[in-house]
Amino acid sequence: MTTWSRFVEEAPRIAEIFTRRHQAAGNLCMLGTLRSDGFPRISPVEPRIFEEMLVIVGMPGTTKFRDLARDPRFCLHTATVDTTVSDGDAKLFGTVVDLPARDVHARFAQNLFDDSGLDIRGQEFDHFYIADLTGASTVEVVDDHLDITIWKLGEGERVVRKH
């Protein structure tokens, strides 16, 4: 399983851009999943980095989480309204693992309450999805070109420059 800290070690530039864009968008990202008919679904989600894990949880019973229960593959894209991508843009790819550890759920709920005031303490999670990252990429405008940084598990980052 690729922990968040391992991802940061292997892909520091991508992790930095993802974290910056994630915070700038109020933690909002767009989650890509596969519907039961095989077509893609895009849904808003607010993932959180918690105890070295990228946690993808949300309202119970939603179709995006039914998608992940059926097929754990996902793409997570930082939300942006900037068509010039002046602050960068990031995508993370991988699969989710459902973590049933209630002690982790309780600490997560307390952390969420401490950070945001949202009180879900004592509630049970239908699913508590942890991201197992397998790839990622960013796009940045640098001078007169695009830098696309790509990471695959175990391969480090590489930059493709587009003019």
mmCIF file of C-alpha atoms in Angstrom:
data_model
loop_
_atom_site.group_PDB
_atom_site.id
_atom_site.type_symbol
_atom_site.label_atom_id
_atom_site.label_comp_id
_atom_site.label_asym_id
_atom_site.label_seq_id
_atom_site.Cartn_x
_atom_site.Cartn_y
_atom_site.Cartn_z
ATOM 1 C CA MET A 1 0.000 0.000 0.000
ATOM 2 C CA THR A 2 1.341 3.403 -0.954
ATOM 3 C CA THR A 3 1.075 5.626 2.111
ATOM 4 C CA TRP A 4 0.888 9.380 1.698
ATOM 5 C CA SER A 5 4.422 9.732 3.116
ATOM 6 C CA ARG A 6 5.793 7.243 0.559
ATOM 7 C CA PHE A 7 4.037 9.167 -2.209
ATOM 8 C CA VAL A 8 5.577 12.430 -0.949
ATOM 9 C CA GLU A 9 9.030 10.800 -0.936
ATOM 10 C CA GLU A 10 8.678 9.397 -4.459
ATOM 11 C CA ALA A 11 6.793 12.329 -6.011
ATOM 12 C CA PRO A 12 7.584 15.474 -4.008
ATOM 13 C CA ARG A 13 6.726 17.970 -6.755
ATOM 14 C CA ILE A 14 3.376 16.362 -7.544
ATOM 15 C CA ALA A 15 2.545 16.029 -3.836
ATOM 16 C CA GLU A 16 3.344 19.707 -3.285
ATOM 17 C CA ILE A 17 1.122 20.848 -6.164
ATOM 18 C CA PHE A 18 -1.702 18.512 -5.147
ATOM 19 C CA THR A 19 -1.557 19.719 -1.539
ATOM 20 C CA ARG A 20 -1.457 23.394 -2.538
ATOM 21 C CA ARG A 21 -4.329 23.098 -5.026
ATOM 22 C CA HIS A 22 -6.343 20.904 -2.641
ATOM 23 C CA GLN A 23 -6.071 23.539 0.099
ATOM 24 C CA ALA A 24 -6.766 26.418 -2.299
ATOM 25 C CA ALA A 25 -10.018 24.752 -3.390
ATOM 26 C CA GLY A 26 -11.188 24.246 0.192
ATOM 27 C CA ASN A 27 -10.291 20.525 -0.021
ATOM 28 C CA LEU A 28 -12.615 20.048 -2.996
ATOM 29 C CA CYS A 29 -11.533 17.562 -5.671
ATOM 30 C CA MET A 30 -13.307 15.770 -8.479
ATOM 31 C CA LEU A 31 -13.412 11.980 -8.137
ATOM 32 C CA GLY A 32 -13.567 9.811 -11.225
ATOM 33 C CA THR A 33 -15.106 6.350 -10.773
ATOM 34 C CA LEU A 34 -16.652 3.737 -13.051
ATOM 35 C CA ARG A 35 -20.423 3.293 -13.080
ATOM 36 C CA SER A 36 -21.991 -0.181 -13.199
ATOM 37 C CA ASP A 37 -22.562 0.233 -16.958
ATOM 38 C CA GLY A 38 -18.843 0.961 -17.471
ATOM 39 C CA PHE A 39 -19.219 4.663 -18.185
ATOM 40 C CA PRO A 40 -17.207 7.151 -16.102
ATOM 41 C CA ARG A 41 -18.712 9.187 -13.287
ATOM 42 C CA ILE A 42 -17.306 12.478 -11.963
ATOM 43 C CA SER A 43 -18.307 13.477 -8.439
ATOM 44 C CA PRO A 44 -17.201 16.165 -5.988
ATOM 45 C CA VAL A 45 -15.419 14.898 -2.892
ATOM 46 C CA GLU A 46 -13.341 16.378 -0.084
ATOM 47 C CA PRO A 47 -10.481 13.938 0.565
ATOM 48 C CA ARG A 48 -8.301 14.429 3.625
ATOM 49 C CA ILE A 49 -4.725 13.533 4.428
ATOM 50 C CA PHE A 50 -4.901 11.847 7.825
ATOM 51 C CA GLU A 51 -2.284 9.732 9.654
ATOM 52 C CA GLU A 52 -0.192 9.208 6.490
ATOM 53 C CA MET A 53 -3.292 8.147 4.516
ATOM 54 C CA LEU A 54 -5.272 9.857 1.792
ATOM 55 C CA VAL A 55 -8.824 9.244 3.020
ATOM 56 C CA ILE A 56 -11.782 9.402 0.624
ATOM 57 C CA VAL A 57 -15.010 9.402 2.637
ATOM 58 C CA GLY A 58 -18.294 11.229 2.375
ATOM 59 C CA MET A 59 -22.042 11.008 2.718
ATOM 60 C CA PRO A 60 -23.232 7.418 3.142
ATOM 61 C CA GLY A 61 -25.128 5.649 0.379
ATOM 62 C CA THR A 62 -23.849 7.791 -2.497
ATOM 63 C CA THR A 63 -23.357 6.325 -5.943
ATOM 64 C CA LYS A 64 -19.662 7.246 -6.072
ATOM 65 C CA PHE A 65 -19.007 4.976 -3.086
ATOM 66 C CA ARG A 66 -21.128 2.184 -4.587
ATOM 67 C CA ASP A 67 -18.929 2.562 -7.674
ATOM 68 C CA LEU A 68 -15.779 2.179 -5.564
ATOM 69 C CA ALA A 69 -17.204 -0.850 -3.718
ATOM 70 C CA ARG A 70 -17.750 -2.538 -7.101
ATOM 71 C CA ASP A 71 -14.541 -1.344 -8.793
ATOM 72 C CA PRO A 72 -11.891 0.274 -6.562
ATOM 73 C CA ARG A 73 -10.106 2.196 -9.347
ATOM 74 C CA PHE A 74 -10.280 5.975 -9.208
ATOM 75 C CA CYS A 75 -8.841 9.243 -10.467
ATOM 76 C CA LEU A 76 -8.772 12.273 -8.174
ATOM 77 C CA HIS A 77 -8.377 15.710 -9.773
ATOM 78 C CA THR A 78 -7.778 18.992 -7.977
ATOM 79 C CA ALA A 79 -10.648 21.373 -8.609
ATOM 80 C CA THR A 80 -9.780 24.425 -10.668
ATOM 81 C CA VAL A 81 -11.512 27.272 -12.423
ATOM 82 C CA ASP A 82 -8.260 28.668 -13.839
ATOM 83 C CA THR A 83 -8.200 27.876 -17.568
ATOM 84 C CA THR A 84 -4.568 29.000 -17.797
ATOM 85 C CA VAL A 85 -3.551 26.566 -15.016
ATOM 86 C CA SER A 86 -1.318 29.291 -13.597
ATOM 87 C CA ASP A 87 -1.194 27.619 -10.181
ATOM 88 C CA GLY A 88 -0.798 24.076 -11.498
ATOM 89 C CA ASP A 89 -3.167 21.169 -11.550
ATOM 90 C CA ALA A 90 -2.809 17.608 -10.234
ATOM 91 C CA LYS A 91 -4.323 14.170 -10.788
ATOM 92 C CA LEU A 92 -3.855 11.090 -8.607
ATOM 93 C CA PHE A 93 -4.623 7.534 -9.742
ATOM 94 C CA GLY A 94 -4.996 4.313 -7.821
ATOM 95 C CA THR A 95 -7.381 2.021 -6.032
ATOM 96 C CA VAL A 96 -9.160 2.317 -2.712
ATOM 97 C CA VAL A 97 -9.012 -0.063 0.216
ATOM 98 C CA ASP A 98 -11.884 -0.100 2.700
ATOM 99 C CA LEU A 99 -10.391 0.222 6.190
ATOM 100 C CA PRO A 100 -12.796 -1.195 8.817
ATOM 101 C CA ALA A 101 -10.748 -0.061 11.866
ATOM 102 C CA ARG A 102 -13.236 1.739 14.117
ATOM 103 C CA ASP A 103 -10.437 3.270 16.223
ATOM 104 C CA VAL A 104 -9.094 4.986 13.090
ATOM 105 C CA HIS A 105 -12.630 6.119 12.206
ATOM 106 C CA ALA A 106 -13.042 7.661 15.664
ATOM 107 C CA ARG A 107 -9.705 9.514 15.446
ATOM 108 C CA PHE A 108 -10.594 10.715 11.944
ATOM 109 C CA ALA A 109 -13.992 12.020 13.102
ATOM 110 C CA GLN A 110 -12.349 13.830 16.025
ATOM 111 C CA ASN A 111 -9.724 15.338 13.708
ATOM 112 C CA LEU A 112 -12.437 16.477 11.287
ATOM 113 C CA PHE A 113 -14.375 18.076 14.158
ATOM 114 C CA ASP A 114 -11.233 19.797 15.481
ATOM 115 C CA ASP A 115 -10.357 21.158 12.007
ATOM 116 C CA SER A 116 -13.759 22.090 10.645
ATOM 117 C CA GLY A 117 -16.407 21.830 13.356
ATOM 118 C CA LEU A 118 -18.245 19.157 11.349
ATOM 119 C CA ASP A 119 -19.389 16.696 13.991
ATOM 120 C CA ILE A 120 -19.671 13.097 12.803
ATOM 121 C CA ARG A 121 -18.196 11.701 15.992
ATOM 122 C CA GLY A 122 -19.914 8.485 17.059
ATOM 123 C CA GLN A 123 -21.372 7.845 13.605
ATOM 124 C CA GLU A 124 -20.442 4.683 11.718
ATOM 125 C CA PHE A 125 -18.933 4.870 8.255
ATOM 126 C CA ASP A 126 -20.481 2.803 5.461
ATOM 127 C CA HIS A 127 -17.039 2.791 3.887
ATOM 128 C CA PHE A 128 -13.752 4.279 4.991
ATOM 129 C CA TYR A 129 -11.729 4.350 1.806
ATOM 130 C CA ILE A 130 -7.962 4.769 1.863
ATOM 131 C CA ALA A 131 -6.201 5.589 -1.406
ATOM 132 C CA ASP A 132 -3.510 3.196 -2.600
ATOM 133 C CA LEU A 133 -1.767 5.439 -5.123
ATOM 134 C CA THR A 134 -0.246 3.926 -8.256
ATOM 135 C CA GLY A 135 0.286 7.012 -10.405
ATOM 136 C CA ALA A 136 -0.050 10.782 -10.553
ATOM 137 C CA SER A 137 0.600 13.750 -12.790
ATOM 138 C CA THR A 138 0.643 17.527 -12.745
ATOM 139 C CA VAL A 139 0.497 20.252 -15.343
ATOM 140 C CA GLU A 140 2.255 23.577 -14.826
ATOM 141 C CA VAL A 141 2.773 26.549 -17.107
ATOM 142 C CA VAL A 142 6.442 27.524 -16.961
ATOM 143 C CA ASP A 143 7.559 30.493 -19.081
ATOM 144 C CA ASP A 144 6.379 29.665 -22.615
ATOM 145 C CA HIS A 145 5.717 25.932 -22.207
ATOM 146 C CA LEU A 146 3.895 23.267 -20.207
ATOM 147 C CA ASP A 147 5.712 21.012 -17.775
ATOM 148 C CA ILE A 148 3.895 17.740 -17.224
ATOM 149 C CA THR A 149 5.299 15.831 -14.260
ATOM 150 C CA ILE A 150 4.463 12.129 -14.212
ATOM 151 C CA TRP A 151 4.903 9.585 -11.413
ATOM 152 C CA LYS A 152 4.401 5.844 -11.433
ATOM 153 C CA LEU A 153 4.875 3.707 -8.345
ATOM 154 C CA GLY A 154 8.558 2.887 -7.841
ATOM 155 C CA GLU A 155 9.753 5.004 -10.784
ATOM 156 C CA GLY A 156 10.071 8.507 -9.309
ATOM 157 C CA GLU A 157 9.000 11.649 -11.119
ATOM 158 C CA ARG A 158 9.810 12.555 -14.697
ATOM 159 C CA VAL A 159 9.032 15.778 -16.534
ATOM 160 C CA VAL A 160 7.726 16.044 -20.093
ATOM 161 C CA ARG A 161 8.055 19.528 -21.546
ATOM 162 C CA LYS A 162 5.527 20.657 -24.194
ATOM 163 C CA HIS A 163 6.191 23.777 -26.278
#
